[in-house]
């Protein structure tokens, strides 16, 4: 399976350019789309999900023209949007049954089976009679995945699914995503670096509507070998470090500040070489892109 996005551009009527000639190839497996808030991720997700038009460019999925053959794409698409409203009084099982009807699962017996399996898969079976209004954030997101999986999609889009989840809910949601299978394309849009490092074999970093990096997280981390340097400093030194070096991150560490900076050449002055991680990669590309 292959999703090919070519030269996609979108400017909203208020003049904001959300996508700027963006191209991306995505193959089977879990793909992480990583970028800060406002990078254009949701715009891209909604465009692939046929919910909004682009000004220019094309998207193809296994020979289908996504922007033109919307009806065909919707048959093989599962979408978990960033914000989705649910009737708080509806019960999980009833609502899922309703969504399954909308997706065209008309046979009663088959639909019962589909709904049951999805509730089991998303660990919601014991909550099936509960009102959706009583669900926690994590349960809501798992319910969102259950509805997105109706009809066995070949392309599953999940937009910022872990924002607002507590750590244990996040782990549960990650486990669920990783169990869905490697035989479909899953696009996970997120601003959380750990979502990508824990789940995705391929990724892109986007900012200001363009792709800054596209490849494997592990290779990207390798490419930063001996280029990340760290030092514990006094908070008051931070401004001068920012002026002098390419700052990646600064974090409080037992009351002191640990800075990580990027440099192609070895640094002295108290800096030591650090093991690179995906966060370093992310901030390196974002700051280079904005320079
Ligand atoms: P992300 O999902 O990465 O946070 P978005 O695609 O939501 O990014 O937004 C990209 C940019 O487009 C932002 O500057 C945002 O404010 C703007 N934007 C998004 N949707 C609209 C809209 N419907 N009308 C006008 N501007 C929008």
Coordinates of N, CA and C in Angstrom, one line a residue, residues 20-242:
X20 N 2.3 24.2 2.4 CA 3.1 25.0 1.4 C 3.9 24.0 0.5
X21 N 3.3 23.6 -0.6 CA 3.9 22.7 -1.5 C 4.4 21.4 -0.9
X22 N 3.6 20.8 -0.1 CA 4.1 19.7 0.8 C 4.0 18.4 0.0
X23 N 5.1 17.6 0.0 CA 5.1 16.3 -0.7 C 5.6 15.2 0.3
X24 N 5.0 14.1 0.3 CA 5.3 13.0 1.2 C 4.8 11.7 0.7
X25 N 5.7 10.7 0.8 CA 5.4 9.3 0.4 C 5.2 8.5 1.7
X26 N 4.1 7.8 1.8 CA 3.9 7.0 3.0 C 3.5 5.5 2.7
X27 N 4.3 4.6 3.2 CA 4.0 3.2 2.9 C 3.4 2.5 4.1
X28 N 3.1 1.2 3.9 CA 2.5 0.4 5.0 C 3.2 0.4 6.3
X29 N 2.4 0.5 7.4 CA 3.0 0.6 8.7 C 2.6 1.8 9.5
X30 N 3.2 2.1 10.6 CA 2.9 3.2 11.4 C 3.7 4.4 11.1
X31 N 3.1 5.4 10.6 CA 3.9 6.6 10.2 C 3.6 7.8 11.1
X32 N 4.6 8.4 11.7 CA 4.5 9.5 12.6 C 4.6 10.9 11.9
X33 N 3.6 11.7 12.0 CA 3.7 13.0 11.5 C 3.8 14.0 12.6
X34 N 5.1 14.5 12.8 CA 5.4 15.2 14.0 C 5.6 16.7 13.7
X35 N 5.0 17.6 14.5 CA 5.2 19.0 14.2 C 4.6 19.8 15.3
X36 N 5.0 21.0 15.5 CA 4.4 21.8 16.6 C 2.9 22.2 16.3
X37 N 2.3 22.8 17.3 CA 0.9 23.3 17.0 C 1.0 24.3 15.9
X38 N 0.0 24.2 15.0 CA 0.0 25.2 13.9 C 0.8 24.8 12.7
X39 N 1.5 23.6 12.7 CA 2.4 23.2 11.6 C 1.6 22.9 10.3
X40 N 0.3 22.6 10.5 CA -0.5 22.2 9.3 C -0.9 20.7 9.3
X41 N -0.6 20.0 10.4 CA -0.9 18.6 10.5 C -2.4 18.3 10.3
X42 N -3.2 19.0 11.0 CA -4.7 18.7 10.9 C -5.2 19.0 9.5
X43 N -4.7 20.1 9.0 CA -5.1 20.5 7.6 C -4.8 19.3 6.7
X44 N -3.6 18.8 6.8 CA -3.2 17.7 5.9 C -4.0 16.4 6.2
X45 N -4.3 16.1 7.5 CA -5.1 15.0 7.8 C -6.5 15.1 7.3
X46 N -7.1 16.3 7.4 CA -8.5 16.5 6.9 C -8.5 16.4 5.4
X47 N -7.4 16.8 4.8 CA -7.4 16.8 3.3 C -7.3 15.3 2.8
X48 N -6.5 14.5 3.5 CA -6.4 13.1 3.1 C -7.7 12.4 3.4
X49 N -8.4 12.8 4.5 CA -9.6 12.2 4.9 C -10.8 12.7 4.0
X50 N -10.5 13.5 3.0 CA -11.5 14.0 2.0 C -12.5 14.9 2.7
X51 N -12.1 15.6 3.8 CA -13.1 16.5 4.4 C -12.8 17.9 4.1
X52 N -11.8 18.2 3.3 CA -11.5 19.6 2.9 C -10.7 19.6 1.7
X53 N -10.8 20.7 0.9 CA -10.1 20.7 -0.4 C -8.8 21.4 -0.2
X54 N -7.9 21.0 -1.1 CA -6.6 21.7 -1.2 C -6.7 22.7 -2.4
X55 N -5.8 23.7 -2.4 CA -5.8 24.6 -3.5 C -5.1 24.0 -4.7
X56 N -4.1 23.2 -4.4 CA -3.2 22.7 -5.4 C -2.6 21.4 -4.9
X57 N -2.2 20.5 -5.9 CA -1.5 19.3 -5.5 C -2.4 18.1 -5.7
X58 N -1.8 16.9 -5.4 CA -2.5 15.7 -5.6 C -2.2 14.7 -4.4
X59 N -3.2 13.8 -4.2 CA -2.9 12.7 -3.3 C -3.4 11.4 -3.9
X60 N -2.6 10.4 -4.0 CA -3.0 9.1 -4.5 C -2.8 8.0 -3.5
X61 N -3.8 7.1 -3.5 CA -3.6 5.9 -2.6 C -3.8 4.7 -3.4
X62 N -2.8 3.9 -3.6 CA -2.9 2.7 -4.4 C -3.7 2.9 -5.7
X63 N -3.3 3.9 -6.5 CA -4.0 4.1 -7.8 C -5.3 4.9 -7.7
X64 N -5.8 5.2 -6.5 CA -7.0 6.0 -6.4 C -6.6 7.5 -6.2
X65 N -7.3 8.3 -6.9 CA -7.1 9.8 -6.8 C -8.0 10.2 -5.6
X66 N -7.3 10.5 -4.5 CA -8.0 10.8 -3.2 C -8.9 12.0 -3.3
X67 N -8.3 13.0 -4.0 CA -9.0 14.3 -4.0 C -10.3 14.3 -5.0
X68 N -10.2 13.3 -5.9 CA -11.4 13.2 -6.8 C -12.3 12.1 -6.5
X69 N -11.7 10.9 -6.2 CA -12.6 9.7 -5.9 C -12.9 9.6 -4.4
X70 N -13.5 10.6 -3.9 CA -13.8 10.7 -2.4 C -14.6 9.5 -1.9
X71 N -15.6 9.2 -2.7 CA -16.5 8.1 -2.2 C -15.7 6.8 -2.1
X72 N -14.8 6.5 -3.0 CA -14.1 5.3 -3.0 C -13.1 5.3 -1.8
X73 N -12.5 6.4 -1.6 CA -11.5 6.5 -0.5 C -12.2 6.3 0.9
X74 N -13.4 6.9 1.0 CA -14.1 6.8 2.3 C -14.4 5.4 2.7
X75 N -14.5 4.5 1.7 CA -14.8 3.1 2.0 C -13.6 2.4 2.7
X76 N -12.4 2.9 2.4 CA -11.3 2.2 3.0 C -10.5 3.0 4.0
X77 N -11.2 4.1 4.5 CA -10.6 5.1 5.4 C -11.2 5.0 6.8
X78 N -10.3 5.0 7.8 CA -10.8 5.2 9.2 C -10.2 6.5 9.7
X79 N -10.9 7.3 10.4 CA -10.4 8.6 10.8 C -10.8 8.9 12.2
X80 N -9.8 9.3 13.0 CA -10.1 9.7 14.4 C -9.7 11.2 14.4
X81 N -10.6 12.1 14.3 CA -10.3 13.5 14.3 C -9.8 14.0 15.7
X82 N -9.2 15.2 15.7 CA -8.7 15.8 16.9 C -9.8 16.0 17.9
X83 N -10.9 16.6 17.4 CA -12.0 16.9 18.3 C -13.2 16.2 17.7
X84 N -13.9 15.3 18.5 CA -15.1 14.8 18.0 C -16.1 14.8 19.0
X85 N -17.3 15.2 18.7 CA -18.4 15.3 19.6 C -19.1 13.9 19.7
X86 N -19.5 13.5 20.9 CA -20.2 12.3 21.1 C -21.5 12.6 22.0
X87 N -22.6 12.0 21.7 CA -23.7 12.2 22.5 C -23.4 11.6 23.9
X88 N -23.4 12.5 24.9 CA -23.0 12.0 26.3 C -24.0 11.0 26.8
X89 N -25.2 11.0 26.4 CA -26.2 10.1 26.9 C -26.2 8.8 26.2
X90 N -25.6 8.7 25.1 CA -25.6 7.4 24.3 C -24.7 6.4 25.0
X91 N -25.1 5.1 24.9 CA -24.2 4.1 25.4 C -23.2 3.7 24.4
X92 N -22.0 3.2 24.8 CA -20.9 2.9 23.9 C -21.4 1.9 22.8
X93 N -22.0 0.9 23.3 CA -22.4 -0.2 22.3 C -23.4 0.3 21.3
X94 N -24.4 1.1 21.8 CA -25.4 1.6 20.9 C -24.8 2.5 19.8
X95 N -23.9 3.4 20.3 CA -23.3 4.4 19.4 C -22.5 3.7 18.3
X96 N -21.7 2.7 18.8 CA -20.9 2.0 17.8 C -21.7 1.2 16.8
X97 N -22.8 0.7 17.3 CA -23.8 0.0 16.4 C -24.3 1.0 15.3
X98 N -24.6 2.2 15.8 CA -25.1 3.3 14.9 C -24.1 3.7 13.8
X99 N -22.8 3.8 14.3 CA -21.7 4.1 13.4 C -21.5 3.0 12.3
X100 N -21.7 1.8 12.8 CA -21.5 0.6 11.9 C -22.6 0.6 10.8
X101 N -23.8 1.1 11.2 CA -24.9 1.2 10.2 C -24.5 2.2 9.1
X102 N -24.0 3.4 9.6 CA -23.6 4.4 8.7 C -22.5 4.0 7.8
X103 N -21.6 3.1 8.3 CA -20.5 2.6 7.5 C -21.0 1.5 6.5
X104 N -22.3 1.1 6.6 CA -22.8 0.2 5.6 C -22.8 -1.2 6.1
X105 N -22.6 -1.5 7.4 CA -22.7 -2.9 7.9 C -24.2 -3.1 8.2
X106 N -25.0 -3.5 7.2 CA -26.4 -3.5 7.4 C -27.0 -4.9 8.0
X107 N -26.2 -5.9 7.8 CA -26.7 -7.2 8.3 C -26.6 -7.2 9.9
X108 N -27.8 -7.4 10.5 CA -27.8 -7.3 12.0 C -26.8 -8.2 12.7
X109 N -26.8 -9.5 12.3 CA -26.0 -10.5 13.0 C -24.5 -10.1 12.8
X110 N -24.1 -9.7 11.6 CA -22.7 -9.4 11.3 C -22.3 -8.1 12.1
X111 N -23.3 -7.2 12.2 CA -23.0 -5.9 12.8 C -22.8 -6.1 14.3
X112 N -23.6 -7.0 14.9 CA -23.4 -7.4 16.3 C -22.0 -7.9 16.6
X113 N -21.6 -8.7 15.7 CA -20.3 -9.4 15.8 C -19.2 -8.3 15.7
X114 N -19.3 -7.4 14.7 CA -18.3 -6.4 14.4 C -18.2 -5.5 15.7
X115 N -19.4 -5.1 16.2 CA -19.4 -4.2 17.4 C -18.7 -4.8 18.6
X116 N -19.1 -6.1 18.8 CA -18.6 -6.8 19.9 C -17.0 -6.9 19.8
X117 N -16.6 -7.3 18.6 CA -15.1 -7.5 18.5 C -14.4 -6.2 18.7
X118 N -14.9 -5.1 18.2 CA -14.3 -3.8 18.4 C -14.2 -3.4 19.8
X119 N -15.3 -3.6 20.5 CA -15.4 -3.3 22.0 C -14.3 -4.1 22.7
X120 N -14.2 -5.4 22.4 CA -13.2 -6.2 23.0 C -11.8 -5.7 22.7
X121 N -11.6 -5.5 21.4 CA -10.2 -5.0 20.9 C -9.8 -3.7 21.6
X122 N -10.7 -2.8 21.9 CA -10.3 -1.6 22.4 C -10.5 -1.6 24.0
X123 N -10.7 -2.7 24.5 CA -10.8 -2.9 26.0 C -12.0 -2.1 26.6
X124 N -13.1 -2.0 25.8 CA -14.2 -1.3 26.3 C -15.4 -2.2 26.5
X125 N -15.2 -3.5 26.3 CA -16.4 -4.4 26.4 C -17.2 -4.3 27.7
X126 N -16.4 -4.2 28.8 CA -17.1 -4.2 30.1 C -17.8 -2.8 30.3
X127 N -17.5 -1.9 29.5 CA -18.1 -0.5 29.6 C -19.2 -0.3 28.6
X128 N -19.5 -1.3 27.9 CA -20.4 -1.2 26.7 C -21.8 -0.6 27.0
X129 N -22.2 -0.8 28.2 CA -23.6 -0.3 28.6 C -23.5 1.1 29.2
X130 N -22.3 1.6 29.4 CA -22.1 2.9 30.1 C -22.4 4.1 29.1
X131 N -22.9 5.2 29.6 CA -23.0 6.4 28.8 C -21.6 7.0 28.4
X132 N -21.5 7.4 27.2 CA -20.2 8.0 26.7 C -19.8 9.2 27.6
X133 N -20.8 9.9 28.1 CA -20.5 11.1 28.9 C -19.7 10.7 30.2
X134 N -19.7 9.5 30.6 CA -19.0 9.1 31.8 C -17.6 8.6 31.5
X135 N -17.2 8.5 30.2 CA -15.9 8.0 29.8 C -14.8 8.9 30.2
X136 N -13.6 8.3 30.6 CA -12.4 9.1 30.8 C -11.9 9.5 29.4
X137 N -10.8 10.4 29.4 CA -10.2 10.8 28.2 C -9.7 9.6 27.4
X138 N -9.0 8.7 28.1 CA -8.4 7.5 27.4 C -9.5 6.6 26.9
X139 N -10.6 6.4 27.6 CA -11.7 5.6 27.1 C -12.4 6.2 25.9
X140 N -12.5 7.6 25.9 CA -13.0 8.3 24.7 C -12.2 8.0 23.5
X141 N -10.9 8.1 23.7 CA -10.0 7.9 22.5 C -10.0 6.5 22.0
X142 N -10.1 5.5 23.0 CA -10.2 4.1 22.5 C -11.5 3.9 21.8
X143 N -12.6 4.6 22.3 CA -13.9 4.5 21.6 C -13.7 5.1 20.1
X144 N -13.0 6.2 20.1 CA -12.7 6.8 18.8 C -12.0 5.9 17.8
X145 N -11.1 5.1 18.3 CA -10.4 4.1 17.5 C -11.4 3.0 17.1
X146 N -12.2 2.6 18.0 CA -13.2 1.5 17.7 C -14.1 2.0 16.5
X147 N -14.6 3.2 16.6 CA -15.4 3.7 15.4 C -14.6 3.8 14.1
X148 N -13.3 4.2 14.3 CA -12.5 4.4 13.1 C -12.2 3.0 12.4
X149 N -12.2 2.0 13.2 CA -11.8 0.6 12.7 C -13.0 -0.1 12.1
X150 N -14.2 0.4 12.1 CA -15.3 -0.2 11.5 C -15.1 -0.4 10.0
X151 N -15.3 -1.6 9.5 CA -15.1 -1.8 8.1 C -13.7 -2.1 7.7
X152 N -12.8 -2.4 8.6 CA -11.4 -2.8 8.4 C -10.7 -1.8 7.4
X153 N -10.5 -0.6 7.8 CA -9.9 0.4 6.9 C -8.4 0.0 6.5
X154 N -8.1 0.4 5.3 CA -6.7 0.2 4.8 C -5.8 1.4 5.2
X155 N -6.5 2.5 5.4 CA -5.8 3.7 5.8 C -6.5 4.3 7.0
X156 N -5.7 4.4 8.1 CA -6.2 4.9 9.4 C -5.5 6.1 9.8
X157 N -6.3 7.2 10.0 CA -5.7 8.5 10.3 C -6.1 8.9 11.7
X158 N -5.1 9.1 12.6 CA -5.4 9.5 14.0 C -4.7 10.8 14.2
X159 N -5.5 11.8 14.6 CA -5.0 13.2 14.7 C -4.8 13.6 16.2
X160 N -3.6 13.8 16.6 CA -3.3 14.2 18.0 C -4.1 13.3 19.0
X161 N -3.9 12.0 19.0 CA -4.8 11.2 19.8 C -4.4 11.2 21.3
X162 N -3.1 11.5 21.6 CA -2.7 11.3 23.0 C -2.7 12.7 23.8
X163 N -3.0 13.8 23.1 CA -3.0 15.1 23.8 C -4.1 15.0 24.9
X164 N -3.7 15.3 26.1 CA -4.6 15.3 27.2 C -4.8 14.0 27.9
X165 N -4.1 13.0 27.5 CA -4.2 11.7 28.2 C -3.2 11.6 29.3
X166 N -3.5 11.0 30.4 CA -2.5 10.8 31.5 C -1.6 9.7 31.1
X167 N -0.4 9.6 31.7 CA 0.6 8.6 31.3 C 0.1 7.2 31.1
X168 N -0.7 6.7 32.0 CA -1.1 5.3 31.9 C -2.1 5.1 30.8
X169 N -3.0 6.1 30.6 CA -3.9 6.1 29.4 C -3.1 6.1 28.1
X170 N -2.0 6.9 28.1 CA -1.2 7.1 26.9 C -0.6 5.7 26.5
X171 N -0.1 5.0 27.5 CA 0.6 3.7 27.3 C -0.5 2.7 26.7
X172 N -1.7 2.8 27.3 CA -2.7 1.9 26.9 C -3.1 2.2 25.4
X173 N -3.2 3.5 25.1 CA -3.6 3.8 23.8 C -2.5 3.4 22.8
X174 N -1.2 3.6 23.2 CA -0.1 3.2 22.3 C -0.2 1.7 22.0
X175 N -0.4 0.9 23.1 CA -0.5 -0.6 22.9 C -1.6 -0.9 21.9
X176 N -2.7 -0.2 22.1 CA -3.9 -0.5 21.2 C -3.4 -0.2 19.7
X177 N -2.8 1.0 19.5 CA -2.4 1.3 18.1 C -1.4 0.3 17.6
X178 N -0.5 -0.2 18.4 CA 0.5 -1.1 17.9 C 0.0 -2.5 17.6
X179 N -1.2 -2.8 18.2 CA -1.8 -4.1 18.0 C -2.7 -4.1 16.7
X180 N -3.0 -2.9 16.2 CA -3.9 -2.8 15.1 C -3.3 -3.6 13.8
X181 N -2.0 -3.6 13.8 CA -1.5 -4.4 12.7 C -0.6 -3.6 11.8
X182 N 0.3 -4.3 11.1 CA 1.3 -3.7 10.3 C 0.9 -3.8 8.8
X183 N -0.3 -4.2 8.5 CA -0.7 -4.5 7.1 C -1.5 -3.3 6.6
X184 N -1.7 -2.3 7.4 CA -2.4 -1.1 6.8 C -1.5 0.1 7.0
X185 N -1.9 1.2 6.4 CA -1.2 2.5 6.7 C -1.9 3.2 7.9
X186 N -1.1 3.5 8.9 CA -1.6 4.3 10.0 C -0.8 5.6 10.1
X187 N -1.5 6.7 10.0 CA -0.8 8.0 10.1 C -1.2 8.6 11.5
X188 N -0.2 8.7 12.3 CA -0.3 9.3 13.6 C 0.2 10.7 13.6
X189 N -0.7 11.7 13.8 CA -0.3 13.0 13.8 C -0.1 13.5 15.2
X190 N 1.0 14.1 15.6 CA 1.2 14.4 17.0 C 2.2 15.5 17.2
X191 N 2.2 16.2 18.3 CA 3.3 17.2 18.6 C 4.1 16.6 19.7
X192 N 3.8 15.3 20.1 CA 4.5 14.7 21.2 C 5.6 13.7 20.7
X193 N 6.9 14.1 20.9 CA 8.0 13.3 20.3 C 7.9 11.8 20.7
X194 N 7.6 11.6 22.0 CA 7.6 10.2 22.5 C 6.6 9.3 21.8
X195 N 5.5 9.9 21.4 CA 4.5 9.1 20.6 C 5.2 8.5 19.4
X196 N 6.0 9.3 18.7 CA 6.6 8.8 17.5 C 7.8 7.8 17.9
X197 N 8.6 8.2 18.9 CA 9.7 7.3 19.2 C 9.3 5.9 19.7
X198 N 8.1 5.9 20.3 CA 7.6 4.6 20.9 C 6.9 3.8 19.8
X199 N 6.4 4.4 18.8 CA 5.5 3.7 17.9 C 5.9 3.5 16.4
X200 N 6.6 4.5 15.9 CA 6.6 4.7 14.5 C 8.0 4.2 13.9
X201 N 7.9 3.5 12.8 CA 9.1 3.1 12.1 C 9.5 4.1 11.0
X202 N 8.6 4.9 10.6 CA 8.9 6.0 9.6 C 8.2 7.3 10.2
X203 N 8.8 8.4 9.8 CA 8.2 9.7 10.3 C 8.5 10.8 9.4
X204 N 7.8 11.9 9.6 CA 8.1 13.2 8.9 C 8.0 14.3 10.0
X205 N 8.9 15.2 9.9 CA 8.8 16.4 10.8 C 8.3 17.5 9.9
X206 N 7.2 18.1 10.3 CA 6.6 19.2 9.5 C 6.6 20.5 10.3
X207 N 6.7 21.6 9.7 CA 6.6 22.9 10.3 C 6.2 23.9 9.2
X208 N 5.4 24.8 9.5 CA 4.9 25.9 8.6 C 4.5 25.3 7.2
X209 N 3.8 24.2 7.3 CA 3.3 23.6 6.1 C 4.2 22.9 5.1
X210 N 5.5 22.7 5.6 CA 6.4 22.0 4.7 C 7.1 20.8 5.5
X211 N 7.6 19.9 4.8 CA 8.3 18.7 5.4 C 9.8 19.1 5.6
X212 N 10.3 19.0 6.8 CA 11.7 19.3 7.1 C 12.5 18.1 7.1
X213 N 11.9 16.9 7.5 CA 12.6 15.7 7.5 C 11.6 14.6 7.2
X214 N 12.1 13.5 6.4 CA 11.2 12.4 6.1 C 12.1 11.1 6.2
X215 N 11.9 10.2 7.0 CA 12.7 9.0 7.1 C 12.5 8.2 8.3
X216 N 13.5 7.4 8.7 CA 13.4 6.6 9.9 C 13.9 7.2 11.1
X217 N 13.1 7.2 12.2 CA 13.6 7.8 13.5 C 14.9 7.3 13.9
X218 N 15.2 6.0 13.8 CA 16.5 5.5 14.2 C 17.6 6.0 13.4
X219 N 17.4 6.2 12.1 CA 18.5 6.7 11.3 C 18.7 8.2 11.6
X220 N 17.6 8.9 11.8 CA 17.8 10.3 12.1 C 18.6 10.5 13.4
X221 N 18.3 9.6 14.4 CA 19.0 9.7 15.7 C 20.5 9.4 15.4
X222 N 20.8 8.4 14.6 CA 22.2 8.0 14.3 C 22.9 9.2 13.7
X223 N 22.2 9.9 12.8 CA 22.9 11.0 12.1 C 23.3 12.1 13.0
X224 N 22.8 12.1 14.3 CA 23.2 13.2 15.2 C 24.3 12.7 16.2
X225 N 24.8 11.6 15.9 CA 25.9 11.0 16.7 C 27.1 12.0 16.8
X226 N 27.5 12.3 18.0 CA 28.6 13.2 18.3 C 28.4 14.6 17.8
X227 N 27.1 15.0 17.7 CA 26.7 16.3 17.4 C 25.8 17.0 18.4
X228 N 25.5 16.2 19.5 CA 24.7 16.8 20.6 C 25.6 16.8 21.8
X229 N 25.6 18.0 22.4 CA 26.5 18.3 23.6 C 25.7 18.8 24.7
X230 N 26.0 18.3 25.9 CA 25.2 18.8 27.0 C 26.1 19.4 28.1
X231 N 25.4 20.2 29.0 CA 26.1 20.8 30.1 C 25.1 21.3 31.1
X232 N 25.5 21.2 32.4 CA 24.7 21.7 33.4 C 25.1 23.1 33.7
X233 N 24.2 24.0 33.6 CA 24.5 25.5 33.8 C 23.7 26.1 34.9
X234 N 24.0 27.3 35.3 CA 23.2 28.1 36.1 C 22.1 28.7 35.2
X235 N 20.9 28.9 35.8 CA 19.8 29.4 35.0 C 20.2 30.8 34.3
X236 N 21.0 31.5 35.0 CA 21.3 32.9 34.5 C 22.2 32.8 33.3
X237 N 22.9 31.7 33.1 CA 23.7 31.6 31.9 C 23.0 31.2 30.6
X238 N 21.7 30.9 30.8 CA 20.9 30.4 29.7 C 20.9 31.3 28.4
X239 N 20.7 32.6 28.7 CA 20.7 33.6 27.6 C 21.9 33.6 26.8
X240 N 23.1 33.5 27.5 CA 24.4 33.6 26.8 C 24.6 32.3 26.0
X241 N 24.1 31.1 26.6 CA 24.2 29.8 25.8 C 23.4 29.9 24.5
X242 N 22.2 30.5 24.7 CA 21.3 30.7 23.5 C 22.0 31.5 22.4

